[in-house]
mmCIF file of C-alpha atoms and ligand atoms in Angstrom:
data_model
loop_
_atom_site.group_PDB
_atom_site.id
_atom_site.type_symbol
_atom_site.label_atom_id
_atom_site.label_comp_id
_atom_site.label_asym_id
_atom_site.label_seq_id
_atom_site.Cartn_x
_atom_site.Cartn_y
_atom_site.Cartn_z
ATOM 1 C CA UNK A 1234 46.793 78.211 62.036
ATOM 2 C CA UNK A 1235 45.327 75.363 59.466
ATOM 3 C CA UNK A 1236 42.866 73.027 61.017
ATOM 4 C CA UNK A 1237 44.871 70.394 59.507
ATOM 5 C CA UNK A 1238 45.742 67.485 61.135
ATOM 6 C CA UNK A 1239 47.814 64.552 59.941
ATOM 7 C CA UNK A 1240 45.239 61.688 61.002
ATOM 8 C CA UNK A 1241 47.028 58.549 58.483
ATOM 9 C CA UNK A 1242 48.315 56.495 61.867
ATOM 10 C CA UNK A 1243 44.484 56.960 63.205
ATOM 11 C CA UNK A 1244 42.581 55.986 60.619
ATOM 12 C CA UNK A 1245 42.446 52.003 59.851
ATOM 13 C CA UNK A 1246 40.947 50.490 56.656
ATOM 14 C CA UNK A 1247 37.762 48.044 57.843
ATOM 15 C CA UNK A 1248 38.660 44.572 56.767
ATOM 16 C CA UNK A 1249 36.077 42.720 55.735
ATOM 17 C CA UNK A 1250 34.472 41.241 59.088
ATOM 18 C CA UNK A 1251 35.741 43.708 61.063
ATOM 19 C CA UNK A 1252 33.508 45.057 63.739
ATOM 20 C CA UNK A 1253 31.249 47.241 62.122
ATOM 21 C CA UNK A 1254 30.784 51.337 62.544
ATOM 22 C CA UNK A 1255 27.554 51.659 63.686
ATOM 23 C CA UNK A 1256 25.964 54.986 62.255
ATOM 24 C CA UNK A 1257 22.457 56.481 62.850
ATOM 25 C CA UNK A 1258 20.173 57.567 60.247
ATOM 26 C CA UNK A 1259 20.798 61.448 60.889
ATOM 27 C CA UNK A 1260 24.307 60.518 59.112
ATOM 28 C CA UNK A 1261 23.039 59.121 55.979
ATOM 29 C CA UNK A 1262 21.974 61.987 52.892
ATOM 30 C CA UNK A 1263 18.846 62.646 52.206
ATOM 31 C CA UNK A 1264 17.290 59.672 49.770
ATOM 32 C CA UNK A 1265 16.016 60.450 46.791
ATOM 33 C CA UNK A 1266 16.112 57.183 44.102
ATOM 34 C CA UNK A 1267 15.963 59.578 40.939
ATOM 35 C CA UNK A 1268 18.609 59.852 38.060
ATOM 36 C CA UNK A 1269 21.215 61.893 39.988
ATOM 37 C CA UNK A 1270 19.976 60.990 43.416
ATOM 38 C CA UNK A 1271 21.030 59.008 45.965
ATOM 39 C CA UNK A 1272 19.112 55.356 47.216
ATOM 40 C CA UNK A 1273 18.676 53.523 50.128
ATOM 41 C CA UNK A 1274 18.505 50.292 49.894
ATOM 42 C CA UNK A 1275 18.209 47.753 52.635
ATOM 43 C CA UNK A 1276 20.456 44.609 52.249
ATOM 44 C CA UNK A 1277 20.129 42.810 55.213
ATOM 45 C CA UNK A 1278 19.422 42.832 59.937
ATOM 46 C CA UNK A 1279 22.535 44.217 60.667
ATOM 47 C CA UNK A 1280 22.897 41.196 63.001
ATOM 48 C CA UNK A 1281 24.220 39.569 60.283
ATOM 49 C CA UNK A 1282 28.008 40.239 59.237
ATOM 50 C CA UNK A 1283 28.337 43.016 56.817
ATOM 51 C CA UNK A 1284 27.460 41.984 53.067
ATOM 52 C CA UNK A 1285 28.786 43.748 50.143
ATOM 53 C CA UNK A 1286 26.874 44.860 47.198
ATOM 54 C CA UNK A 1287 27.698 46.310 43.259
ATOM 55 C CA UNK A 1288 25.671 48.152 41.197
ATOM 56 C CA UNK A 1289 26.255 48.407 37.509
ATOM 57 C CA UNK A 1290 29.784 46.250 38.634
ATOM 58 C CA UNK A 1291 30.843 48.949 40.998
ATOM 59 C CA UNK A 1292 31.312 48.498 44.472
ATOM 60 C CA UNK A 1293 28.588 50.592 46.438
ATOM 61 C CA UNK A 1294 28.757 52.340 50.243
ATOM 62 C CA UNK A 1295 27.101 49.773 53.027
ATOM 63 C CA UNK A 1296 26.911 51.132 56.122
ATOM 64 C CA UNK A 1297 24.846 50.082 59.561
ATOM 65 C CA UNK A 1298 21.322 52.509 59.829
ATOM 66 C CA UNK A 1299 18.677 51.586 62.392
ATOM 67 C CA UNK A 1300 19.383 47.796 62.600
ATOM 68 C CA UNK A 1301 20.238 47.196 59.392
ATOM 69 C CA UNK A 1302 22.497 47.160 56.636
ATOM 70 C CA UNK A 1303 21.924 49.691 53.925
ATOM 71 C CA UNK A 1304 23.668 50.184 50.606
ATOM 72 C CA UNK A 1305 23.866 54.364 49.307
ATOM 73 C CA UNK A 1306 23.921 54.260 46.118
ATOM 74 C CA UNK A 1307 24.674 57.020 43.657
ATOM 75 C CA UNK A 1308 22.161 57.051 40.726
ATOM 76 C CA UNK A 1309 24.003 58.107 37.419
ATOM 77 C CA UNK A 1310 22.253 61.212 36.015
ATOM 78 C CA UNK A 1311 21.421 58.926 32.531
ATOM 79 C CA UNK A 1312 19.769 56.236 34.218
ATOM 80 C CA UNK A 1313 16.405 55.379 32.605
ATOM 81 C CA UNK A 1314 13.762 55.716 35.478
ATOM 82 C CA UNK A 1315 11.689 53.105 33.842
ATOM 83 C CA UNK A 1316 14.067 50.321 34.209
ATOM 84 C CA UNK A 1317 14.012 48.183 36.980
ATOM 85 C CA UNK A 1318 17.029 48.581 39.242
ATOM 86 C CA UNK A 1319 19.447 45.967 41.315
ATOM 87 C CA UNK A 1320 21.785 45.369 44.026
ATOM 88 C CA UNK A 1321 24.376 42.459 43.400
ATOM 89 C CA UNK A 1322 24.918 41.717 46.891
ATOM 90 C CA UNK A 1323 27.140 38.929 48.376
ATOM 91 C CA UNK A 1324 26.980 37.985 52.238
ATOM 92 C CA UNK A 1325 29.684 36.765 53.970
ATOM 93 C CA UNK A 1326 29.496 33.039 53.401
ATOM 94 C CA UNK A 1327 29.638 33.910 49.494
ATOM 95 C CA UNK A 1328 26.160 33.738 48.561
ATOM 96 C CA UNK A 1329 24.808 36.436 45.862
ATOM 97 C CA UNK A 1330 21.542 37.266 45.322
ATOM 98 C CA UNK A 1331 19.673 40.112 43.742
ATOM 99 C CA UNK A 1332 18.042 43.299 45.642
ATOM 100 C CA UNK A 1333 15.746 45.519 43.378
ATOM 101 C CA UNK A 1334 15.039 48.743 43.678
ATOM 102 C CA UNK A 1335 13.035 51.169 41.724
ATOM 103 C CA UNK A 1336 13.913 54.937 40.498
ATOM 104 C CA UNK A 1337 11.492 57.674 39.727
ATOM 105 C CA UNK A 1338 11.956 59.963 37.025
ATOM 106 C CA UNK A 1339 12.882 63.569 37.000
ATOM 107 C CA UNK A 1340 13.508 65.897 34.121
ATOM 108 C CA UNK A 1341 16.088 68.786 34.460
ATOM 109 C CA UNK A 1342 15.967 71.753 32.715
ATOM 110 C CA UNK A 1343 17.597 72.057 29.751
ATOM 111 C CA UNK A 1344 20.146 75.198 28.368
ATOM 112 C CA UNK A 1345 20.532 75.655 24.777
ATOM 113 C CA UNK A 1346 23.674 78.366 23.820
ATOM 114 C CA UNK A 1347 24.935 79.328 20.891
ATOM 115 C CA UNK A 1348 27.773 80.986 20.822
ATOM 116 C CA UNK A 1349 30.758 81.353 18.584
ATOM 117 C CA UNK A 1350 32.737 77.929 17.471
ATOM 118 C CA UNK A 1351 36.320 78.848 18.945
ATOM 119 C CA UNK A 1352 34.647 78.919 22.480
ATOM 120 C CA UNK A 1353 33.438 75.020 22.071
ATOM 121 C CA UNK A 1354 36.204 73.579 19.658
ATOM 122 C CA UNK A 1355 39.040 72.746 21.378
ATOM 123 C CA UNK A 1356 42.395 72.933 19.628
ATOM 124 C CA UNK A 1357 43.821 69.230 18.441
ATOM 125 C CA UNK A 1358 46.468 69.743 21.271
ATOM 126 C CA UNK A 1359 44.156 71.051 23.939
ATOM 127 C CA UNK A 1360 41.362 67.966 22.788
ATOM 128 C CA UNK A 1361 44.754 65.732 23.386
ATOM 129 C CA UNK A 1362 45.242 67.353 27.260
ATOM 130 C CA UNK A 1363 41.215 66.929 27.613
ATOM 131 C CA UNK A 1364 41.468 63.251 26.898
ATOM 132 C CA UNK A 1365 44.105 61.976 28.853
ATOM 133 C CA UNK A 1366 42.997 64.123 32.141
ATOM 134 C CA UNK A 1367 39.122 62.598 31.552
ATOM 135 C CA UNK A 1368 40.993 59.364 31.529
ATOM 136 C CA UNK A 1369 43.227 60.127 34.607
ATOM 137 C CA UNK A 1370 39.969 61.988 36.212
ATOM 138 C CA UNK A 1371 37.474 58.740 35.557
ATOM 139 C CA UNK A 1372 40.168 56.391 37.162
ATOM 140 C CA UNK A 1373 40.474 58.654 40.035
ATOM 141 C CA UNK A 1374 36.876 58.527 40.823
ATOM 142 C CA UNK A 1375 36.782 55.395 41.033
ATOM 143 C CA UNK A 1376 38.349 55.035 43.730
ATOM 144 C CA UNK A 1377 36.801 52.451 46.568
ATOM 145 C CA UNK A 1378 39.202 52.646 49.324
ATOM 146 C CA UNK A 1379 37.700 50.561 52.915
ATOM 147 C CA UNK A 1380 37.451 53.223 55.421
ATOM 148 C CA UNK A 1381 33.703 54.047 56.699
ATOM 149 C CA UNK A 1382 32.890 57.543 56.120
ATOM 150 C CA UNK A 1383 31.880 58.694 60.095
ATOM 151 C CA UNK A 1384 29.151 60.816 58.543
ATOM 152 C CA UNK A 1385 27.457 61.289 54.783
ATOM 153 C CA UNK A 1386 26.415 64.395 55.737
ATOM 154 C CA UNK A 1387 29.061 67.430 54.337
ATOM 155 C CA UNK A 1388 30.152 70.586 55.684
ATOM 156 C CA UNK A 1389 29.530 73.617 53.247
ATOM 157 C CA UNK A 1390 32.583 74.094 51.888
ATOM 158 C CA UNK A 1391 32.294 77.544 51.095
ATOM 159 C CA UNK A 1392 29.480 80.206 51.720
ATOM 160 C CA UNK A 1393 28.009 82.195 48.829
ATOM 161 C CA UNK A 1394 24.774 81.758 46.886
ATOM 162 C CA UNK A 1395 24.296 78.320 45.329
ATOM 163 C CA UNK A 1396 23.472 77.500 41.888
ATOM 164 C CA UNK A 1397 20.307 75.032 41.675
ATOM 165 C CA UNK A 1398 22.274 74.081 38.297
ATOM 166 C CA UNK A 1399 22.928 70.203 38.751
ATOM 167 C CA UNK A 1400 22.014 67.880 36.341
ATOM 168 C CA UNK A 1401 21.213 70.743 33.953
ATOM 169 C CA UNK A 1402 21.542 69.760 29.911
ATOM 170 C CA UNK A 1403 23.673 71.543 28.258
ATOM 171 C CA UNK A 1404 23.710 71.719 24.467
ATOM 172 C CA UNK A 1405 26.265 74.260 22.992
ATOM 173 C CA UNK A 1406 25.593 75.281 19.080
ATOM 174 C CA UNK A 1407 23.103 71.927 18.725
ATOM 175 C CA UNK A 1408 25.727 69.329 20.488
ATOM 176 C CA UNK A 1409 25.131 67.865 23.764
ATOM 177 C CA UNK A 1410 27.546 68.293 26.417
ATOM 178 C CA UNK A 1411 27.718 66.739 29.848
ATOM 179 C CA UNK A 1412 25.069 67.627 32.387
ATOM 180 C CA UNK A 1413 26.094 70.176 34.793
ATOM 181 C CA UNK A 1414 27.678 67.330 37.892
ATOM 182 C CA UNK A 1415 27.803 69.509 40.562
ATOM 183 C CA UNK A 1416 27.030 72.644 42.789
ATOM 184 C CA UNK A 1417 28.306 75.865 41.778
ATOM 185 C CA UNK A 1418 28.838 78.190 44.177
ATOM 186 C CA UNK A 1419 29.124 82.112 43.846
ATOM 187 C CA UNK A 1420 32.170 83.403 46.429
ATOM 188 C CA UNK A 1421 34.789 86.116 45.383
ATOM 189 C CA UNK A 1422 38.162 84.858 44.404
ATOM 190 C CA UNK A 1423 40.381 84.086 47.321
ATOM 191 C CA UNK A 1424 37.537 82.940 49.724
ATOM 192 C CA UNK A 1425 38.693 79.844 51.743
ATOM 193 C CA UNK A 1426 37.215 76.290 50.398
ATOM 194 C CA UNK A 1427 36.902 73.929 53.076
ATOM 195 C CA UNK A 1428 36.656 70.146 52.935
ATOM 196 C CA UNK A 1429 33.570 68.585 53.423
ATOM 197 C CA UNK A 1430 34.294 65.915 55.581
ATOM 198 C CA UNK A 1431 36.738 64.050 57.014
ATOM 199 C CA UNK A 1432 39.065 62.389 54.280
ATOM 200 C CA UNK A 1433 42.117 61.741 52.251
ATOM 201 C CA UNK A 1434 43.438 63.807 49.301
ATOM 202 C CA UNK A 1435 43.589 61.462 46.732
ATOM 203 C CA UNK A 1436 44.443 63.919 43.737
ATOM 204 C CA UNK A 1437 45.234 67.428 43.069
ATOM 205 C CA UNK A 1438 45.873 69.175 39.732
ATOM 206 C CA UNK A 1439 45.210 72.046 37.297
ATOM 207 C CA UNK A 1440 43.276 70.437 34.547
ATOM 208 C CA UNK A 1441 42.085 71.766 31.484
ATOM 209 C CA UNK A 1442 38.228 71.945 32.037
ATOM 210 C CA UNK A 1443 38.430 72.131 36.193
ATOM 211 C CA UNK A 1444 41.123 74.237 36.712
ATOM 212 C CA UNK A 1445 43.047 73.696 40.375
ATOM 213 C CA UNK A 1446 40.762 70.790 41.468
ATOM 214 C CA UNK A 1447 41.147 68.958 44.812
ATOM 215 C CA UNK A 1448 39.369 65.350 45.734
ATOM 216 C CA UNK A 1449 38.890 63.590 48.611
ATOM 217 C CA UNK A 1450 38.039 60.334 49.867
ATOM 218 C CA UNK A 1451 35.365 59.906 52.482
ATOM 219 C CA UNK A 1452 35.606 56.413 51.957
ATOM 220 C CA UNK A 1453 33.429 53.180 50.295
ATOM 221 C CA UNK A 1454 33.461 55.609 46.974
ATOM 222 C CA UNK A 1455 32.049 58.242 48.959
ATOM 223 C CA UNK A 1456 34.240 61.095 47.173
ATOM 224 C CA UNK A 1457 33.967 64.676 47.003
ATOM 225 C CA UNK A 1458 35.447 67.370 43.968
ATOM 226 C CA UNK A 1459 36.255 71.134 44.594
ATOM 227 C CA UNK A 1460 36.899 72.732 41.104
ATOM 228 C CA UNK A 1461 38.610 76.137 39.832
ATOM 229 C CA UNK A 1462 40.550 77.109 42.425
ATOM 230 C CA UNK A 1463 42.552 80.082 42.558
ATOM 231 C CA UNK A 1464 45.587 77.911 45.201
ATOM 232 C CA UNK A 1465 45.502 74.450 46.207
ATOM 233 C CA UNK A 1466 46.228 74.104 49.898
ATOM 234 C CA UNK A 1467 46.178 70.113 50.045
ATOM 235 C CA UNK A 1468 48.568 67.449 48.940
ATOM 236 C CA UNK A 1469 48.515 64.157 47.839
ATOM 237 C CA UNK A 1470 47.944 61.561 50.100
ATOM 238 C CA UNK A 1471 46.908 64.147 53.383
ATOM 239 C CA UNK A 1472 44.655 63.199 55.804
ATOM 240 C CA UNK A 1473 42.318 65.802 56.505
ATOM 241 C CA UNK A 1474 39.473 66.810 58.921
ATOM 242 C CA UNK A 1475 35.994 67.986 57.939
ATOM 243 C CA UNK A 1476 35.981 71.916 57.867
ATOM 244 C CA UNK A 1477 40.164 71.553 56.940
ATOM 245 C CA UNK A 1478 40.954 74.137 54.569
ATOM 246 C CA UNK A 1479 41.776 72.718 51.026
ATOM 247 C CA UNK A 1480 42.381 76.080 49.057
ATOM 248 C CA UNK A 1481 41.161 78.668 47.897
ATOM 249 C CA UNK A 1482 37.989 79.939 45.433
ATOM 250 C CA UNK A 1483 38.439 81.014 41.709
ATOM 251 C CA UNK A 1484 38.141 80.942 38.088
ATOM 252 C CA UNK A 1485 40.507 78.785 36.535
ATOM 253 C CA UNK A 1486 40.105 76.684 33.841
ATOM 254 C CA UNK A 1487 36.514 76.953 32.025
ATOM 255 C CA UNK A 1488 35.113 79.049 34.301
ATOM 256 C CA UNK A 1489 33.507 82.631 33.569
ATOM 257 C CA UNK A 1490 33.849 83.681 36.985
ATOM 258 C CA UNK A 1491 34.542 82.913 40.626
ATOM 259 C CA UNK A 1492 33.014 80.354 41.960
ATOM 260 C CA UNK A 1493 33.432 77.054 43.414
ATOM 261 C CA UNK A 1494 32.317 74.283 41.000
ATOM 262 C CA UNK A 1495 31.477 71.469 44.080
ATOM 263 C CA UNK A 1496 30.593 67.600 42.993
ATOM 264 C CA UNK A 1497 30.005 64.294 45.627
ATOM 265 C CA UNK A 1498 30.295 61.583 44.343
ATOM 266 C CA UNK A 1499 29.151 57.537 45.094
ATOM 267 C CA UNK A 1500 30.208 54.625 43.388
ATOM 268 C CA UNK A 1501 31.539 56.760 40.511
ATOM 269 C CA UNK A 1502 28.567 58.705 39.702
ATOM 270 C CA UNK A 1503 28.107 62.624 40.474
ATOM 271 C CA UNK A 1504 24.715 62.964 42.419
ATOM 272 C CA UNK A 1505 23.251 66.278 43.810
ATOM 273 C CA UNK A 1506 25.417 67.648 46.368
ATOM 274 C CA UNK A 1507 22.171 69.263 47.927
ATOM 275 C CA UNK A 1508 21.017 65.909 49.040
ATOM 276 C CA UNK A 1509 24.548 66.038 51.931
ATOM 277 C CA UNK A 1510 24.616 69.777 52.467
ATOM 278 C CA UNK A 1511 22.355 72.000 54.890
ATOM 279 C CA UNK A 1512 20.396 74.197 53.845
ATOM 280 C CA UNK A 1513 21.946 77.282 52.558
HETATM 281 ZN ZN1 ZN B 489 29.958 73.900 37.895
#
């Protein structure tokens, strides 16, 4: 029997001022302010009602750690290290002010391919599917829905050996391409992919670069991605508990073998899964 559980009439959306979920520091990912990492920034005693806070105009995570309110924010993989960083963040009696933070640098390897056009030109009709799913995809995960994610730390969702691949620059016949976003994990076809935390399916599909891809909503833009799945085992709209089967591992769409391609994600940027995981 699925571990699924319908869980929509339990969980409430937190209002604005609504008592707060308290969470300890053992909850929170591990902090590292890089490109592609996660920071921890303090806002404010958490005596005080619960601010709110943007970064780059996105709504970021705030949660209660150790007496006081901290934002986790997701660092986008092309931030410039250099450049002084800052919290927009508004209290409850409408006040903004700035919080700064600073990022370290950190260099990711690079891979240079070259390999034969037809396998990095897309067709004019497959470059038309591309666009409207990276449209569809971006709008999806950007989703900041008010429920407080009970833990930041994930479940693995499946077992296998891990890839140390995020972040990694690809360039494909002299052209950049997208750093790697995620965690790739090794696992024969067929193994079960579990969800890595409590949350609600918020899309399901078979796209053109992903293949069968699942995400989930932890909550405050605390999202997670499962990638090139062989079956889909989660609709739209389900509630589902950590550990939940979602579906199942594969190779479809751009993939060159089985695997699970696995991405977190806060406020809309892809940050190193490691930093929620245990250790393999
Ligand atoms: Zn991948």
């Amino acid at each position: 029997m699925r571990r699924r559980r319908c869980l929509a009439s339990l969980v409430v959306g937190a209002a604005w001022g609504a008592p707060a979920v308290r969470v300890g520091a053992t909850t929170l990912p591990q902090a590292l302010a890089v490109p592609g990492g996660v920071a921890i920034v303090e806002l404010a005693a958490a005596s005080t009602p619960r601010p709110s806070a943007r970064f780059g105009g996105l709504p970021v995570l705030v949660v209660a750690r150790d007496g006081a309110w901290v934002a986790v924010v997701g660092i986008a993989l092309a931030a410039d290290a250099a450049q002084p960083q800052a919290l927009a963040v508004q209290g409850t009696d409408g006040k903004s002010r700035e919080v700064a933070f600073s990022l370290q640098g950190k260099q990711y390897a690079e891979q240079r391919l070259t390999v034969a056009p037809k396998h990095v030109e897309l067709s004019a009709k497959d470059l038309a599917r591309h666009e409207r799913e990276r449209v569809h995809l971006a709008a999806v995960l950007r989703r900041f829905s008010a429920r407080t994610p009970q833990t930041l730390r994930l479940v693995t969702p499946t077992s296998g050996p891990r890839s140390s691949s995020f972040g990694l620059r690809r360039v494909f016949n002299g052209q950049s391409r997208n750093p790697h976003s995620g965690m790739d994990i090794a696992a024969p076809t067929g193994t079960p992919v579990l969800c890595a935390a409590a949350g609600e399916v918020i899309d399901s599909g078979d796209y053109f670069f992903n293949g069968n891809t699942v995400i989930v909503d932890h909550g405050q833009g605390f999202l997670t991605l499962y990638c090139h799945l062989s079956a889909i085992d989660a609709s739209r709209g389900v509630m589902l508990e950590a550990g939940a089967t979602i579906g199942k591992v594969g190779a479809t769409g751009r993939a060159t073998g089985a695997h699970l391609h696995f991405s977190v994600y806060l406020n809309a940027q892809s940050v190193d899964p490691a930093l929620f995981l245990p250790a393999a």
